[in-house]
Coordinates of C-alpha atoms in Angstrom, one line a residue:
M1 CA -39.8 76.8 -185.8
G2 CA -37.2 79.5 -184.9
T3 CA -37.9 83.1 -183.8
A4 CA -35.9 86.2 -183.8
S5 CA -34.0 87.0 -180.6
S6 CA -32.5 90.1 -179.1
P7 CA -29.1 90.2 -177.4
G8 CA -30.8 90.3 -174.0
D9 CA -32.4 87.0 -174.8
A10 CA -29.0 85.3 -175.0
A11 CA -28.4 85.6 -171.3
P12 CA -28.2 82.1 -169.7
R13 CA -31.3 80.8 -167.8
P14 CA -31.4 78.2 -165.2
A15 CA -32.6 74.8 -166.5
A16 CA -36.3 74.4 -166.0
G17 CA -35.8 70.8 -164.9
H18 CA -33.3 71.8 -162.2
G19 CA -35.7 74.2 -160.4
A20 CA -38.6 71.8 -161.0
G21 CA -36.5 69.0 -159.4
R22 CA -35.8 71.1 -156.3
R23 CA -39.5 71.9 -156.0
G24 CA -40.5 68.3 -156.5
Q25 CA -38.0 67.2 -153.8
A26 CA -39.3 69.8 -151.4
A27 CA -42.9 68.7 -152.1
R28 CA -42.0 65.0 -151.5
A29 CA -40.4 66.1 -148.2
V30 CA -43.5 67.9 -147.2
R31 CA -45.6 64.9 -148.2
A32 CA -43.5 62.7 -146.0
L33 CA -44.1 65.0 -143.1
L34 CA -47.8 65.0 -143.8
Q35 CA -47.8 61.2 -143.6
E36 CA -45.3 60.6 -140.8
H37 CA -44.9 63.6 -138.5
P38 CA -46.9 63.0 -135.3
G39 CA -48.0 66.6 -135.1
W40 CA -49.4 66.6 -138.6
V41 CA -50.9 63.2 -138.1
L42 CA -52.7 64.5 -135.1
L43 CA -54.0 67.6 -136.8
R44 CA -55.3 65.8 -139.9
S45 CA -56.9 62.9 -137.9
R46 CA -60.7 62.5 -138.1
N47 CA -61.3 63.6 -134.5
A48 CA -58.4 66.1 -134.4
A49 CA -60.4 68.7 -132.3
A50 CA -61.4 66.2 -129.7
A51 CA -58.0 64.6 -129.6
V52 CA -56.2 68.0 -129.1
V53 CA -58.6 68.9 -126.2
L54 CA -58.3 65.4 -124.5
L55 CA -54.5 65.3 -124.8
D56 CA -54.0 68.9 -123.6
R57 CA -56.4 68.4 -120.7
N58 CA -54.8 65.2 -119.5
L59 CA -51.1 65.5 -120.4
G60 CA -50.7 69.2 -120.8
A61 CA -49.4 71.8 -118.3
S62 CA -47.7 70.1 -115.3
R63 CA -49.2 66.6 -116.0
R64 CA -46.5 65.5 -118.4
R65 CA -46.7 61.7 -117.9
L66 CA -49.4 59.2 -116.8
P67 CA -49.7 55.5 -116.6
V68 CA -51.4 54.0 -119.7
E69 CA -54.4 52.7 -117.7
Q70 CA -54.9 55.9 -115.8
L71 CA -54.9 58.0 -119.1
A72 CA -57.4 55.5 -120.6
D73 CA -59.6 56.0 -117.6
R74 CA -59.4 59.7 -117.9
I75 CA -60.3 59.6 -121.6
D76 CA -63.3 57.3 -120.7
D77 CA -64.5 59.9 -118.2
D78 CA -64.1 62.8 -120.7
V79 CA -65.5 61.2 -123.9
P80 CA -69.2 61.2 -122.9
E81 CA -69.2 65.0 -122.6
L82 CA -67.7 65.3 -126.1
R83 CA -70.2 62.9 -127.4
R84 CA -73.0 65.0 -126.1
A85 CA -71.4 68.0 -127.8
G86 CA -71.7 66.2 -131.2
F87 CA -68.4 64.5 -131.6
E88 CA -68.4 60.9 -132.9
L89 CA -66.2 58.9 -130.5
P90 CA -67.5 55.4 -130.6
Y91 CA -64.6 53.6 -128.9
S92 CA -63.1 53.3 -125.5
G93 CA -60.3 55.4 -124.0
Y94 CA -57.8 52.5 -124.3
F95 CA -58.5 52.3 -128.0
Y96 CA -57.6 55.9 -128.5
V97 CA -54.5 55.7 -126.3
S98 CA -53.3 52.7 -128.3
E99 CA -54.0 54.5 -131.6
W100 CA -52.1 57.6 -130.5
I101 CA -49.1 55.4 -129.4
D102 CA -49.1 53.7 -132.8
E103 CA -49.2 57.0 -134.6
G104 CA -46.3 58.5 -132.6
V105 CA -48.5 61.1 -130.9
L106 CA -47.8 59.5 -127.6
V107 CA -44.4 58.1 -126.5
R108 CA -44.6 55.0 -124.3
R109 CA -41.9 54.6 -121.6
R110 CA -41.2 52.2 -118.8
A111 CA -40.9 53.9 -115.4
A112 CA -37.9 53.2 -113.1
P113 CA -38.1 50.1 -110.9
Q114 CA -39.8 50.4 -107.6
A115 CA -38.1 50.0 -104.2
G116 CA -38.9 46.3 -104.0
G117 CA -37.4 45.5 -107.4
E118 CA -40.8 45.4 -109.1
P119 CA -40.9 46.8 -112.6
G120 CA -42.3 50.3 -112.9
A121 CA -45.6 51.0 -114.5
E122 CA -45.7 51.7 -118.2
T123 CA -46.4 55.4 -118.8
V124 CA -47.1 57.6 -121.8
E125 CA -46.2 61.3 -122.6
L126 CA -46.8 63.7 -125.4
S127 CA -44.3 63.4 -128.3
D128 CA -42.5 66.5 -129.4
G129 CA -44.7 66.6 -132.5
A130 CA -47.9 66.4 -130.4
L131 CA -46.6 69.3 -128.2
L132 CA -46.0 71.4 -131.3
A133 CA -49.5 70.6 -132.7
I134 CA -51.2 71.5 -129.4
R135 CA -49.1 74.7 -129.1
F136 CA -50.0 75.6 -132.7
V137 CA -53.8 75.2 -132.0
S138 CA -53.4 77.2 -128.8
R139 CA -51.8 80.0 -130.8
L140 CA -54.6 79.9 -133.4
S141 CA -57.3 80.1 -130.7
R142 CA -55.5 82.8 -128.7
P143 CA -53.4 84.7 -131.1
H144 CA -51.1 87.5 -130.1
P145 CA -52.1 91.0 -131.1
A146 CA -50.9 92.0 -134.5
V147 CA -48.2 94.3 -133.1
T148 CA -46.7 94.1 -129.6
P149 CA -44.0 96.6 -128.6
S150 CA -42.5 94.2 -126.1
R151 CA -42.0 91.5 -128.7
L152 CA -40.4 94.0 -131.1
G153 CA -38.3 95.4 -128.3
A154 CA -37.1 91.9 -127.4
V155 CA -36.1 91.3 -131.0
L156 CA -34.3 94.6 -131.4
D157 CA -32.5 94.3 -128.0
G158 CA -31.3 90.8 -128.9
L159 CA -30.1 92.0 -132.3
H160 CA -28.3 94.9 -130.7
R161 CA -26.6 92.7 -128.1
L162 CA -25.6 90.2 -130.7
A163 CA -24.0 92.9 -132.9
D164 CA -22.1 94.3 -129.9
E165 CA -20.8 90.9 -128.6
A166 CA -20.0 89.4 -132.0
D167 CA -18.1 92.3 -133.3
P168 CA -14.4 91.2 -133.8
D169 CA -13.2 94.8 -133.3
P170 CA -12.2 95.2 -129.6
E171 CA -12.6 99.0 -129.8
A172 CA -16.2 98.6 -131.0
R173 CA -17.0 96.2 -128.2
L174 CA -15.5 98.6 -125.7
A175 CA -17.5 101.5 -127.1
A176 CA -20.7 99.5 -126.8
L177 CA -19.9 98.6 -123.1
L178 CA -19.2 102.3 -122.3
E179 CA -22.5 103.3 -124.0
Q180 CA -24.3 100.7 -121.8
R181 CA -22.6 102.0 -118.7
A182 CA -23.5 105.6 -119.5
A183 CA -27.2 104.6 -120.0
L184 CA -27.1 102.6 -116.7
D185 CA -25.6 105.6 -114.9
A186 CA -28.3 107.9 -116.2
R187 CA -31.0 105.5 -114.9
I188 CA -29.3 105.3 -111.5
E189 CA -29.2 109.1 -111.3
R190 CA -32.9 109.4 -112.2
A191 CA -33.7 106.8 -109.5
R192 CA -31.8 108.7 -106.9
R193 CA -33.7 111.9 -107.8
G194 CA -37.0 110.0 -107.7
D195 CA -37.7 110.7 -111.4
S196 CA -37.9 107.1 -112.5
E197 CA -41.2 105.3 -112.5
A198 CA -42.2 101.6 -112.8
V199 CA -43.5 100.6 -116.2
P200 CA -47.3 100.9 -116.6
A201 CA -49.4 98.0 -115.4
D202 CA -50.6 97.1 -118.9
V203 CA -47.0 97.1 -120.3
A204 CA -45.8 94.9 -117.5
A205 CA -48.6 92.4 -118.1
E206 CA -47.9 92.4 -121.8
R207 CA -44.2 91.6 -121.1
A208 CA -45.1 88.8 -118.7
R209 CA -47.3 87.3 -121.4
E210 CA -44.5 87.5 -123.9
I211 CA -42.3 85.6 -121.4
L212 CA -44.9 82.9 -121.0
A213 CA -45.3 82.7 -124.8
L214 CA -41.5 82.1 -125.2
A215 CA -41.5 79.6 -122.3
G216 CA -44.4 77.7 -123.8
D217 CA -42.1 76.5 -126.7
I218 CA -39.5 75.0 -124.3
P219 CA -41.4 71.7 -123.5
A220 CA -41.5 70.8 -127.2
D221 CA -37.8 71.7 -127.5
L222 CA -36.9 69.4 -124.5
A223 CA -39.0 66.6 -126.0
R224 CA -37.2 67.0 -129.3
V225 CA -33.9 66.8 -127.4
R226 CA -34.9 63.5 -125.8
T227 CA -35.9 62.1 -129.3
E228 CA -32.6 63.3 -130.7
L229 CA -30.6 61.7 -127.8
E230 CA -32.4 58.4 -128.5
R231 CA -31.7 58.7 -132.2
T232 CA -28.0 59.4 -131.5
D233 CA -27.9 56.4 -129.2
R234 CA -29.3 54.2 -132.0
E235 CA -26.7 55.6 -134.4
L236 CA -23.8 54.9 -132.0
R237 CA -25.0 51.3 -131.6
R238 CA -25.2 50.9 -135.3
R239 CA -21.6 52.1 -135.6
L240 CA -20.5 49.6 -133.0
L241 CA -22.1 46.8 -134.9
E242 CA -20.8 47.8 -138.2
S243 CA -17.2 48.3 -137.1
D244 CA -14.7 45.5 -137.5
G245 CA -13.4 45.6 -134.0
S246 CA -9.7 45.2 -134.9
R247 CA -8.3 48.7 -134.3
D248 CA -11.5 50.8 -133.8
T249 CA -10.9 54.2 -132.2
F250 CA -14.6 54.7 -131.7
L251 CA -14.9 51.4 -129.8
D252 CA -11.9 52.3 -127.6
D253 CA -13.4 55.7 -126.9
I254 CA -16.6 54.2 -125.5
Y255 CA -14.6 51.6 -123.6
R256 CA -12.6 54.4 -121.9
G257 CA -15.8 56.3 -121.0
V258 CA -15.9 59.0 -123.6
D259 CA -19.4 60.5 -123.6
H260 CA -20.4 60.7 -127.3
L261 CA -24.0 61.5 -126.3
A262 CA -22.9 64.6 -124.3
E263 CA -20.7 65.6 -127.3
S264 CA -23.6 65.5 -129.7
E265 CA -25.5 68.6 -130.7
A266 CA -28.5 67.6 -128.5
G267 CA -26.2 66.7 -125.6
R268 CA -24.3 70.0 -125.7
G269 CA -27.6 71.9 -125.8
L270 CA -28.9 70.0 -122.8
V271 CA -25.7 70.5 -120.8
G272 CA -25.8 74.2 -121.6
F273 CA -29.5 74.5 -120.8
R274 CA -29.0 72.7 -117.4
E275 CA -25.9 74.8 -116.5
L276 CA -27.7 78.1 -117.3
L277 CA -30.7 77.0 -115.3
R278 CA -28.5 76.0 -112.4
Q279 CA -26.7 79.3 -112.4
S280 CA -29.8 81.4 -112.7
E281 CA -32.1 79.4 -110.3
H282 CA -31.9 81.7 -107.2
T283 CA -32.1 84.9 -109.2
A284 CA -34.9 83.7 -111.4
Q285 CA -36.9 82.5 -108.3
D286 CA -36.5 85.9 -106.7
D287 CA -37.5 87.6 -110.0
L288 CA -40.6 85.4 -110.2
G289 CA -41.7 86.4 -106.7
R290 CA -41.3 90.1 -107.5
V291 CA -43.2 89.8 -110.8
L292 CA -46.1 87.9 -109.2
D293 CA -46.3 90.6 -106.4
S294 CA -46.2 93.6 -108.7
V295 CA -47.8 92.6 -112.0
H296 CA -51.5 92.0 -112.4
L297 CA -52.1 88.7 -114.2
T298 CA -55.0 86.4 -114.5
P299 CA -55.0 83.4 -112.2
G300 CA -54.1 81.0 -115.1
E301 CA -51.2 83.2 -116.1
A302 CA -50.0 83.5 -112.5
S303 CA -50.2 79.8 -112.0
A304 CA -48.3 79.1 -115.3
L305 CA -45.6 81.6 -114.3
R306 CA -45.3 80.0 -110.8
R307 CA -44.9 76.5 -112.3
L308 CA -42.3 77.7 -114.9
L309 CA -39.0 77.0 -113.0
P310 CA -40.1 73.7 -111.3
T311 CA -41.3 72.3 -114.6
L312 CA -38.1 73.2 -116.4
Q313 CA -35.9 71.8 -113.6
D314 CA -37.8 68.5 -113.6
A315 CA -37.6 68.2 -117.3
A316 CA -33.8 69.0 -117.4
D317 CA -33.2 66.5 -114.5
E318 CA -35.1 63.8 -116.3
L319 CA -33.3 64.4 -119.6
T320 CA -29.9 64.3 -117.8
D321 CA -30.9 60.9 -116.2
T322 CA -32.0 59.6 -119.6
M323 CA -28.6 60.6 -121.1
G324 CA -26.8 58.9 -118.3
V325 CA -28.8 55.7 -118.6
L326 CA -28.1 55.6 -122.4
R327 CA -24.4 56.3 -121.8
R328 CA -24.1 53.5 -119.2
A329 CA -26.0 51.0 -121.4
L330 CA -23.7 51.8 -124.3
Q331 CA -20.6 51.2 -122.2
R332 CA -22.0 48.0 -120.7
T333 CA -22.6 46.7 -124.3
V334 CA -18.9 47.3 -125.1
R335 CA -17.6 45.8 -121.9
S336 CA -19.9 42.8 -121.7
G337 CA -18.0 40.8 -124.3
E338 CA -21.2 40.2 -126.3
L339 CA -20.4 42.6 -129.1
P340 CA -18.6 40.0 -131.4
A341 CA -21.7 37.7 -131.2
E342 CA -24.0 40.6 -132.1
R343 CA -21.8 41.6 -135.0
A344 CA -21.8 38.0 -136.2
L345 CA -25.6 37.8 -136.0
R346 CA -25.9 41.1 -137.9
R347 CA -23.6 39.7 -140.6
L348 CA -25.7 36.5 -141.0
I349 CA -28.9 38.5 -141.2
G350 CA -27.4 40.7 -143.9
E351 CA -26.3 37.6 -145.8
A352 CA -29.8 36.2 -145.6
Q353 CA -31.3 39.5 -146.8
D354 CA -28.8 39.6 -149.7
A355 CA -29.7 36.0 -150.7
A356 CA -33.4 36.8 -150.5
L357 CA -33.0 39.8 -152.8
A358 CA -31.0 37.8 -155.2
A359 CA -33.7 35.1 -155.3
A360 CA -36.6 37.6 -155.6
P361 CA -36.6 37.9 -159.4
D362 CA -36.8 34.1 -159.9
V363 CA -39.2 33.2 -157.0
A364 CA -42.8 34.3 -157.0
P365 CA -44.1 35.8 -153.7
G366 CA -46.6 32.9 -153.1
T367 CA -44.1 30.1 -153.8
E368 CA -44.1 27.4 -151.1
L369 CA -40.6 26.8 -149.7
R370 CA -40.0 23.5 -148.1
L371 CA -37.5 24.2 -145.4
T372 CA -36.7 22.1 -142.4
L373 CA -35.1 23.5 -139.4
P374 CA -33.8 21.2 -136.6
L375 CA -35.2 22.0 -133.2
G376 CA -32.8 22.8 -130.3
A377 CA -32.9 21.4 -126.8
V378 CA -35.4 24.2 -125.7
A379 CA -39.0 23.4 -126.4
P380 CA -40.9 26.1 -128.2
R381 CA -43.5 28.1 -126.2
S382 CA -45.7 31.1 -126.6
V383 CA -44.0 34.5 -127.0
G384 CA -46.4 35.9 -124.4
G385 CA -44.7 33.7 -121.8
L386 CA -41.2 35.1 -122.4
A387 CA -39.8 37.8 -120.2
P388 CA -36.8 39.2 -122.1
H389 CA -34.0 41.0 -120.3
N390 CA -32.9 44.3 -121.7
P391 CA -29.3 44.9 -120.6
G392 CA -29.6 48.6 -121.7
G393 CA -32.8 49.2 -119.8
E394 CA -33.4 51.7 -117.1
D395 CA -33.3 48.9 -114.5
A396 CA -29.9 47.7 -115.5
E397 CA -28.2 49.9 -112.8
A398 CA -30.6 48.8 -110.1
P399 CA -28.8 47.6 -106.9
P400 CA -28.7 43.9 -106.3
A401 CA -31.9 42.4 -104.8
A402 CA -32.0 42.2 -101.1
P403 CA -31.9 38.7 -99.5
A404 CA -35.2 36.9 -99.6
L405 CA -37.3 37.5 -96.5
P406 CA -39.4 34.8 -94.8
P407 CA -42.9 34.8 -96.2
R408 CA -45.4 36.9 -94.2
P409 CA -49.1 36.1 -93.8
V410 CA -51.4 38.0 -96.1
S411 CA -54.9 39.0 -95.0
L412 CA -57.9 37.9 -97.0
T413 CA -58.9 41.6 -97.2
A414 CA -55.6 42.5 -99.0
L415 CA -56.1 39.6 -101.4
R416 CA -59.7 40.6 -102.1
A417 CA -58.5 44.2 -102.8
M418 CA -55.9 43.0 -105.3
A419 CA -58.5 40.8 -107.1
R420 CA -60.9 43.7 -107.3
D421 CA -58.4 45.7 -109.2
S422 CA -58.6 43.3 -112.2
E423 CA -61.9 41.4 -111.7
I424 CA -65.6 42.3 -111.3
D425 CA -66.6 41.5 -107.7
V426 CA -69.5 39.2 -108.6
D427 CA -69.9 38.0 -105.0
E428 CA -70.6 41.6 -103.9
L429 CA -73.1 42.1 -106.7
R430 CA -74.9 38.9 -106.0
G431 CA -75.3 39.9 -102.4
H432 CA -76.7 43.4 -103.4
V433 CA -79.3 41.7 -105.7
N434 CA -80.4 39.3 -103.1
D435 CA -80.7 42.0 -100.5
V436 CA -83.0 44.1 -102.7
V437 CA -85.1 40.9 -103.5
D438 CA -85.4 40.1 -99.8
R439 CA -86.7 43.6 -99.1
A440 CA -88.9 44.3 -102.1
G441 CA -89.7 40.9 -103.5
R442 CA -88.2 41.7 -106.9
A443 CA -85.3 43.8 -108.2
T444 CA -83.9 45.4 -111.4
V445 CA -80.5 46.7 -112.2
G446 CA -81.7 50.2 -111.5
S447 CA -83.2 49.4 -108.1
V448 CA -80.0 47.6 -107.1
L449 CA -77.9 50.6 -108.0
G450 CA -80.3 52.8 -106.1
A451 CA -79.9 50.8 -103.0
H452 CA -76.2 50.0 -103.3
P453 CA -73.5 52.2 -104.9
A454 CA -71.4 50.9 -107.8
T455 CA -68.2 50.4 -105.9
Q456 CA -66.3 49.5 -109.1
G457 CA -67.9 52.1 -111.3
A458 CA -68.9 50.9 -114.8
A459 CA -67.5 47.4 -114.0
S460 CA -70.3 47.0 -111.3
V461 CA -72.9 47.9 -113.9
V462 CA -71.5 45.4 -116.4
G463 CA -71.5 42.7 -113.7
L464 CA -75.2 43.4 -112.8
L465 CA -76.2 43.2 -116.5
T466 CA -74.4 39.9 -116.8
L467 CA -76.3 38.5 -113.7
A468 CA -79.6 39.9 -115.1
E469 CA -79.1 38.1 -118.4
Q470 CA -78.3 34.9 -116.6
H471 CA -80.8 34.9 -113.8
G472 CA -83.3 37.7 -114.6
T473 CA -86.4 37.9 -116.8
P474 CA -86.5 40.5 -119.6
T475 CA -89.6 42.8 -119.3
G476 CA -89.3 44.3 -122.8
D477 CA -89.0 47.8 -121.3
R478 CA -86.0 50.1 -120.7
E479 CA -84.8 51.7 -117.5
D480 CA -82.6 54.6 -116.7
V481 CA -79.7 53.8 -114.3
S482 CA -77.1 56.1 -112.8
W483 CA -73.8 55.5 -110.9
R484 CA -70.5 57.3 -110.2
S485 CA -67.2 56.4 -111.9
S486 CA -64.0 55.6 -110.0
R487 CA -63.2 59.3 -110.1
G488 CA -66.6 60.3 -108.7
V489 CA -68.1 61.5 -112.1
A490 CA -71.8 61.0 -112.4
R491 CA -72.8 58.6 -115.2
R492 CA -76.2 57.7 -116.7
A493 CA -77.4 55.0 -119.2
A494 CA -80.6 53.6 -120.6
L495 CA -80.5 49.7 -120.3
P496 CA -82.9 46.9 -121.3
Q497 CA -84.8 46.1 -118.1
H498 CA -84.5 42.7 -116.5
Q499 CA -86.3 41.6 -113.3
F500 CA -84.9 39.4 -110.6
E501 CA -87.7 37.6 -108.9
E502 CA -85.7 35.2 -106.7
H503 CA -82.3 34.9 -105.2
V504 CA -79.3 34.7 -107.5
P505 CA -77.4 31.5 -106.6

């Protein structure tokens, strides 16, 4: 049914579907972030509060990286306190570390080879998304005041500098410089007369906190640069495999040593960051000392300010090393002569995928396919027994191994110490039980721990429980036992009581 319309109604309107399409696309993008972004995954997890505290405590501040086993042990030490506070954390530290790795909250890396050629320990660090999430929670718990003059001043000063330096008119730039010189001359004259005073203590402290707030975003930025460098490296490798190799300028560039990683947006940003840090190192170090001497800050703020430059330098050096390793690995791939074989394998895999897609409409998913593959000369074996070599790994540039040295005698004490790192020392526990039985006529797990410390922490308690179930007699009661973990943290537990009445064989 039609309605009357005025001339104004005749004006064109954007199609409703077009705007709705953009909104739907934006909503789908946000939904993808909700499901995939490590920061959002961390914040919407069931134990988000405990996870943020554990990750910040063990991998925040200057502790940017830890071996997997060490982080799991630290989580195990911290979890009981959170459980007593009412958090439901039923699993071990290693379970949570593995879960965070799978979700992208933690990034797993292999450390550089050791001096003797041994592979480095596997370490984990916070991903850029996890750093953003922890930073977000920190800002929620310790928000800035609603209005800070120093923050507004930084914005206005930056805007004024940008307007002066970006103005294409040389006369305008000259006028701005003359204005700055006049203001500086006036400040110098006031200082000579003794009229100038230092900024008030509260204003100085506020500016220092603004500097720390700005610097707090840099670790997440650097982690994002590393992720972007690795993504760019994967894209470059994909281009290598997809090129035909006949007259490929991109392939020739890499062969000649052109650094496409350094020319990427992330690479240019890293090079500029490192150059500015290098040029400003001595001045910034002197400025830090003067600020710490003259500005009243809390111990935590002073410590964070003192660690600022070393942390940034270490992160920049590490990222530069990463970019160099990726660049050398890419060049090695091109010069090794293995690229044609990899391209042929990629082509065969693509043909197999195309054939599978073509057959999918006619073959049900559960259809049994009788396919016989002839075995080669190499007998099959477990994947766990393979030790693949990664030609692009961080150990690829390691110097050649030194000539083999004649075998040296190894002491029994050293072998025992190595075994204790991975096994429960049952012989030691058996001796502890028998010692208490000899002195008191009987023993329980609690009395053994009271007489002999748990040298392996919880592992010693587990070993005593195993011996008690094998050689002890259950009394039907429970006993409280206590011990100290490998880090010296006091632990307590209530266990079913077993009684040893004779020697454990």
